[in-house]
Coordinates of C-alpha atoms in Angstrom, one line a residue:
M1 CA -0.1 0.0 -0.1
T2 CA 1.4 3.4 -1.0
L3 CA 1.9 5.8 1.9
N4 CA 0.4 9.1 1.1
V5 CA 2.0 11.3 3.7
D6 CA 1.1 15.1 4.1
K7 CA 1.7 17.7 6.8
H8 CA -1.1 15.9 8.9
Q9 CA 0.8 12.6 8.9
E10 CA 4.3 13.7 9.8
T11 CA 5.1 12.0 13.0
S12 CA 8.4 11.6 14.8
G13 CA 7.1 11.0 18.4
I14 CA 8.5 14.3 19.5
A15 CA 6.4 16.9 21.0
G16 CA 5.8 20.0 18.8
D17 CA 5.7 18.0 15.6
Y18 CA 2.2 17.9 13.8
P19 CA 0.7 14.6 15.0
S20 CA -0.5 12.1 12.4
S21 CA -4.2 11.1 12.4
R22 CA -3.3 8.1 10.0
F23 CA -4.0 5.8 13.0
S24 CA -5.0 6.8 16.5
V25 CA -6.4 5.0 19.7
A26 CA -9.7 6.6 20.8
P27 CA -10.1 8.4 24.0
M28 CA -11.9 6.0 26.4
L29 CA -13.0 6.9 29.9
D30 CA -11.5 4.8 32.7
W31 CA -9.3 3.0 30.0
T32 CA -6.9 5.3 28.3
D33 CA -5.1 6.6 31.2
R34 CA -1.4 7.4 31.3
H35 CA -0.4 3.8 32.1
C36 CA -2.5 2.5 29.2
R37 CA -0.9 5.0 26.9
Y38 CA 2.7 4.0 27.9
F39 CA 1.7 0.5 27.3
H40 CA 0.4 1.1 23.9
R41 CA 3.4 3.2 23.0
Q42 CA 5.4 -0.1 23.4
L43 CA 3.4 -1.4 20.4
S44 CA 3.6 1.6 18.0
E45 CA 5.9 4.6 18.0
H46 CA 3.6 6.5 15.5
A47 CA 0.1 5.9 16.7
L48 CA -1.6 9.1 17.9
L49 CA -2.6 8.4 21.5
Y50 CA -5.5 10.4 23.2
T51 CA -6.2 11.1 26.9
E52 CA -9.5 10.2 28.5
M53 CA -11.9 13.0 28.0
V54 CA -11.0 15.7 30.6
T55 CA -13.7 18.4 31.4
T56 CA -12.6 22.0 31.5
G57 CA -14.1 22.2 35.0
A58 CA -11.7 19.3 36.2
I59 CA -8.7 21.0 34.8
I60 CA -9.6 24.6 36.1
H61 CA -11.1 23.7 39.5
G62 CA -9.9 20.2 40.2
K63 CA -7.2 19.6 42.8
A64 CA -5.5 16.8 40.9
D65 CA -3.2 17.2 38.0
Y66 CA -5.3 16.1 35.1
L67 CA -2.8 16.9 32.5
A68 CA 0.0 14.8 33.7
Y69 CA 1.5 12.3 31.3
N70 CA 4.7 10.4 30.4
E71 CA 7.1 12.0 28.0
E72 CA 7.2 8.7 26.2
E73 CA 3.5 9.0 25.3
H74 CA 4.1 11.5 22.4
P75 CA 2.5 12.0 20.0
L76 CA -0.3 12.8 22.4
S77 CA -3.7 14.6 22.2
L78 CA -5.7 16.0 25.0
Q79 CA -9.5 15.6 24.6
L80 CA -11.4 18.2 26.2
G81 CA -15.1 18.3 27.2
G82 CA -16.8 21.6 27.5
S83 CA -18.8 24.3 25.8
N84 CA -17.6 27.5 27.3
P85 CA -15.1 29.1 24.7
V86 CA -13.3 31.0 27.4
D87 CA -12.7 27.9 29.6
L88 CA -11.8 25.8 26.6
A89 CA -9.3 28.4 25.4
H90 CA -7.7 28.4 28.8
C91 CA -7.3 24.7 28.9
A92 CA -6.0 24.6 25.4
K93 CA -3.3 27.1 26.3
L94 CA -2.4 25.0 29.4
A95 CA -2.2 21.9 27.2
Q96 CA 0.2 23.6 24.8
E97 CA 2.3 24.7 27.7
R98 CA 2.4 21.2 29.1
G99 CA 3.6 19.9 25.7
Y100 CA 0.6 18.2 24.3
D101 CA 0.7 17.7 20.5
E102 CA -2.9 18.4 19.9
V103 CA -6.2 19.4 21.5
N104 CA -9.4 17.6 20.5
L105 CA -13.0 18.8 21.4
N106 CA -15.4 16.0 22.3
V107 CA -18.6 16.4 20.2
G108 CA -19.4 12.7 20.4
C109 CA -20.0 11.3 23.8
P110 CA -23.6 10.6 24.5
S111 CA -23.7 10.1 28.2
D112 CA -26.4 11.8 30.5
R113 CA -23.5 13.3 32.6
V114 CA -22.0 14.9 29.5
Q115 CA -25.3 16.3 28.2
N116 CA -26.1 17.8 31.6
G117 CA -22.8 19.7 31.3
R118 CA -23.9 20.9 27.7
F119 CA -20.9 19.1 26.0
G120 CA -20.4 16.0 24.0
A121 CA -22.7 14.7 21.3
C122 CA -25.5 17.2 22.2
L123 CA -23.2 20.0 20.8
M124 CA -23.9 18.5 17.3
G125 CA -27.1 20.5 17.5
E126 CA -25.2 23.7 18.2
A127 CA -22.6 24.1 15.3
E128 CA -22.3 27.9 15.8
L129 CA -21.3 27.3 19.5
V130 CA -18.9 24.5 18.5
A131 CA -17.3 26.8 15.9
Q132 CA -17.0 29.6 18.6
C133 CA -15.3 27.0 21.0
V134 CA -12.8 25.8 18.3
S135 CA -12.0 29.4 17.3
A136 CA -11.3 30.5 20.8
M137 CA -8.9 27.5 21.1
R138 CA -7.1 28.1 17.8
E139 CA -6.7 31.8 18.8
V140 CA -4.5 31.0 21.7
V141 CA -2.4 27.9 20.6
D142 CA -0.3 26.9 17.7
I143 CA -0.8 23.2 18.1
P144 CA -3.7 21.6 16.2
V145 CA -7.2 21.9 17.4
T146 CA -9.4 18.9 16.2
V147 CA -13.0 17.8 16.6
K148 CA -14.3 14.3 17.3
T149 CA -18.1 14.0 16.4
R150 CA -20.8 11.6 15.2
I151 CA -22.8 11.3 12.1
G152 CA -25.9 12.7 13.7
I153 CA -28.0 12.9 16.9
D154 CA -31.6 11.5 17.7
D155 CA -33.7 12.4 14.6
Q156 CA -31.3 14.9 13.2
D157 CA -29.4 12.2 11.2
S158 CA -29.7 13.3 7.7
Y159 CA -26.7 13.8 5.4
Q160 CA -27.6 17.3 5.1
F161 CA -27.5 17.9 8.8
L162 CA -24.0 16.4 8.9
T163 CA -22.6 18.4 6.1
D164 CA -24.0 21.7 7.5
F165 CA -22.4 20.9 10.8
I166 CA -19.0 20.1 9.4
G167 CA -19.3 23.1 7.0
T168 CA -20.2 25.6 9.7
V169 CA -17.5 24.4 12.1
S170 CA -14.7 24.3 9.5
E171 CA -15.6 27.6 7.8
K172 CA -16.3 29.6 10.9
S173 CA -13.4 28.2 13.1
G174 CA -10.8 27.2 10.6
C175 CA -10.7 23.7 11.9
D176 CA -9.6 21.3 9.3
D177 CA -9.3 18.0 11.1
F178 CA -12.2 15.9 12.1
T179 CA -12.7 12.3 13.4
I180 CA -16.2 11.0 12.6
H181 CA -17.6 8.2 14.7
A182 CA -19.7 6.4 12.0
R183 CA -22.8 6.0 14.2
K184 CA -25.3 8.5 15.2
A185 CA -26.0 9.0 19.0
W186 CA -29.3 8.6 20.7
L187 CA -29.2 11.2 23.4
S188 CA -32.1 9.6 25.2
G189 CA -33.1 5.9 25.5
L190 CA -29.7 4.3 25.1
S191 CA -26.8 4.0 27.4
P192 CA -23.3 5.0 26.3
K193 CA -22.3 1.3 25.9
E194 CA -25.5 0.9 23.7
N195 CA -24.6 4.0 21.7
R196 CA -21.3 2.2 20.7
E197 CA -23.1 -0.8 19.5
I198 CA -26.8 -0.3 18.5
P199 CA -26.8 2.5 16.1
P200 CA -25.8 1.0 12.8
L201 CA -22.3 1.9 11.3
D202 CA -22.4 3.9 8.1
Y203 CA -18.9 4.1 6.7
P204 CA -20.1 5.1 3.2
R205 CA -21.5 8.4 4.7
V206 CA -18.0 9.2 6.2
Y207 CA -16.5 8.4 2.8
Q208 CA -19.0 10.9 1.1
L209 CA -18.2 13.5 3.7
K210 CA -14.4 13.3 2.7
R211 CA -15.3 13.5 -1.0
D212 CA -17.5 16.6 -0.3
F213 CA -14.7 18.2 1.9
P214 CA -11.6 17.1 0.2
H215 CA -9.7 19.9 1.8
L216 CA -10.3 18.6 5.3
T217 CA -8.5 16.0 7.1
M218 CA -11.0 13.1 7.9
A219 CA -10.6 10.0 10.1
V220 CA -13.3 7.4 10.8
N221 CA -14.0 5.8 14.1
G222 CA -16.4 2.8 15.1
G223 CA -16.3 -1.0 14.7
V224 CA -12.8 -1.2 13.2
K225 CA -11.0 -4.4 14.3
T226 CA -8.2 -5.5 11.9
L227 CA -5.3 -3.9 10.1
A228 CA -6.8 -5.0 6.8
E229 CA -9.9 -2.9 7.7
I230 CA -7.8 0.0 8.7
E231 CA -6.0 -0.2 5.3
A232 CA -9.3 -0.5 3.5
H233 CA -10.7 2.7 5.1
L234 CA -7.4 4.4 4.3
E235 CA -8.2 4.1 0.5
H236 CA -11.0 6.5 1.3
L237 CA -9.9 8.6 4.2
D238 CA -6.9 10.1 5.9
G239 CA -7.1 8.3 9.1
V240 CA -8.7 5.5 11.3
M241 CA -9.3 5.7 15.0
V242 CA -9.7 2.3 16.8
G243 CA -11.2 2.1 20.3
R244 CA -12.2 -1.0 22.1
E245 CA -10.3 -3.4 19.8
A246 CA -7.0 -1.6 20.6
Y247 CA -7.6 -2.0 24.3
Q248 CA -9.1 -5.6 24.4
N249 CA -6.7 -7.0 21.8
P250 CA -3.7 -4.4 21.9
Y251 CA -1.4 -6.7 19.8
M252 CA -3.4 -5.7 16.8
M253 CA -1.3 -2.6 16.9
A254 CA 2.0 -4.6 16.7
E255 CA 2.6 -4.1 12.9
L256 CA 1.0 -0.7 12.6
D257 CA 4.4 1.2 12.1
Q258 CA 5.6 -1.2 9.5
R259 CA 2.3 -1.4 7.4
L260 CA 1.0 2.2 7.8
F261 CA 4.2 4.4 8.5
G262 CA 6.9 2.7 6.6
S263 CA 9.0 1.6 9.6
N264 CA 11.8 -0.8 9.0
K265 CA 12.1 -1.7 12.8
P266 CA 11.2 -5.4 13.5
V267 CA 7.8 -6.1 14.9
K268 CA 8.0 -6.6 18.7
K269 CA 7.0 -10.0 20.0
R270 CA 4.6 -10.1 22.9
R271 CA 7.1 -11.1 25.4
E272 CA 9.3 -8.3 24.4
V273 CA 6.4 -5.8 24.8
V274 CA 5.8 -7.2 28.5
E275 CA 9.6 -7.0 29.2
A276 CA 9.8 -3.5 28.0
M277 CA 7.2 -2.5 30.5
Y278 CA 9.2 -3.6 33.6
P279 CA 11.4 -0.6 34.2
Y280 CA 8.3 1.6 33.8
I281 CA 6.4 -0.5 36.2
E282 CA 9.2 -0.5 38.8
R283 CA 9.5 3.4 38.6
Q284 CA 5.8 3.8 39.0
I285 CA 5.6 1.5 42.0
A286 CA 8.5 3.3 43.6
N287 CA 6.5 6.5 43.1
G288 CA 3.4 5.0 44.8
S289 CA 1.4 3.4 42.0
Y290 CA 0.0 -0.2 42.4
L291 CA 0.8 -3.0 39.9
N292 CA -2.8 -3.6 39.1
H293 CA -3.4 0.0 38.0
I294 CA -0.8 -0.8 35.3
S295 CA -1.3 -4.5 34.6
R296 CA -5.1 -4.2 34.0
H297 CA -4.3 -2.6 30.6
M298 CA -2.2 -5.5 29.7
L299 CA -4.6 -8.4 30.1
G300 CA -5.6 -8.7 26.5
L301 CA -2.1 -8.8 25.2
F302 CA -2.2 -12.6 24.5
Q303 CA -5.8 -12.6 23.3
N304 CA -6.6 -15.9 21.2
M305 CA -3.2 -17.3 22.1
P306 CA -2.7 -20.5 24.1
G307 CA -2.2 -19.7 27.7
A308 CA -4.1 -16.3 27.4
R309 CA -6.7 -17.2 30.1
Q310 CA -4.1 -18.3 32.5
W311 CA -2.1 -15.2 31.9
R312 CA -5.1 -13.0 32.6
R313 CA -6.2 -15.0 35.6
H314 CA -2.7 -14.9 37.3
I315 CA -2.5 -11.2 36.9
S316 CA -6.1 -10.6 38.1
E317 CA -5.6 -12.8 41.2
N318 CA -2.2 -11.3 42.2
A319 CA -1.6 -7.9 40.9
H320 CA -3.7 -6.2 43.5
K321 CA -1.7 -7.8 46.5
P322 CA 0.4 -5.6 48.6
G323 CA 3.9 -5.4 47.5
A324 CA 3.1 -6.9 44.0
G325 CA 5.7 -6.2 41.4
I326 CA 7.0 -7.3 38.0
E327 CA 7.5 -10.9 39.3
V328 CA 3.7 -11.2 38.9
L329 CA 4.0 -10.6 35.3
Q330 CA 7.0 -12.8 35.0
Q331 CA 5.0 -15.6 36.6
A332 CA 2.2 -14.9 34.3
L333 CA 4.4 -15.2 31.2
E334 CA 5.3 -18.7 32.4
K335 CA 1.7 -19.6 31.8
I336 CA 2.4 -19.0 28.1
P337 CA 3.8 -22.2 26.4
A338 CA 7.4 -21.8 26.0
H339 CA 7.5 -23.1 22.5
L340 CA 5.5 -20.2 21.2
D341 CA 7.8 -17.5 19.7
V342 CA 5.4 -14.7 20.7

């Protein structure tokens, strides 16, 4: 497959470069924390990684450091939730000062909590406000400001509605980079989990959107599980975002750099990925973290392999114990048949 690399696809993993949207791991609440992102970085140097969605209120008023990350996570995007242009601009500026490579506005999450805060997918019905939010952020930062959205909400799911939204936001804010979850969102009647599964996927609609807005960078999200599917989408679009599959079956990312970014480095074996995590785990435990906070993200590494169940079980039963360290992972690796060169 020929690599078509433009300014949106230059990635060296160094803060300040324009991050690539060719492949990214979706922001997922309670999943893509900094430990998860460090783990995913062992599988791909070039994948664009996202934080969990962080609200402007948490950043501005919270006591914790919601912008903390490991330098090794670059290229890294901060996904913000909010609808106040002033607050979003303030948080975007903080993100740039902290070294983030991109800021992304969440216009796709359908949960009740998000709606009550007037952000997420409900903002699809307020294109003018979204444009104001993006404009305010773009005015104060030099890093890219991007938007993640759906193909529609509730009964506002016509193609015209989608093109009106994209057209308004792009023309009035200057935003030129969108990730489209190829499902609409039901703001009432479906849970967030159901909104990820029940509304049907409509990839052709996203392909048409790219044809109608050829000057915009467009990535698709939703239901993608294999590298072959990613490559098929890239025949039509600039990028692909993968969520649950990248988390539950992380080794699907192992050949990304070679197949999508032209890397000549050898593909890491699963054991090598585990062993590469040891120094990080030891540093984090020394700084007060617990093994299970890190190892929970690694449970799916051997999915569909002999010994995978024993791997998961040993970690689940032992990583939470006081004093647990890398020996738990070393013992879990022994559950994988030694003859497998993985």
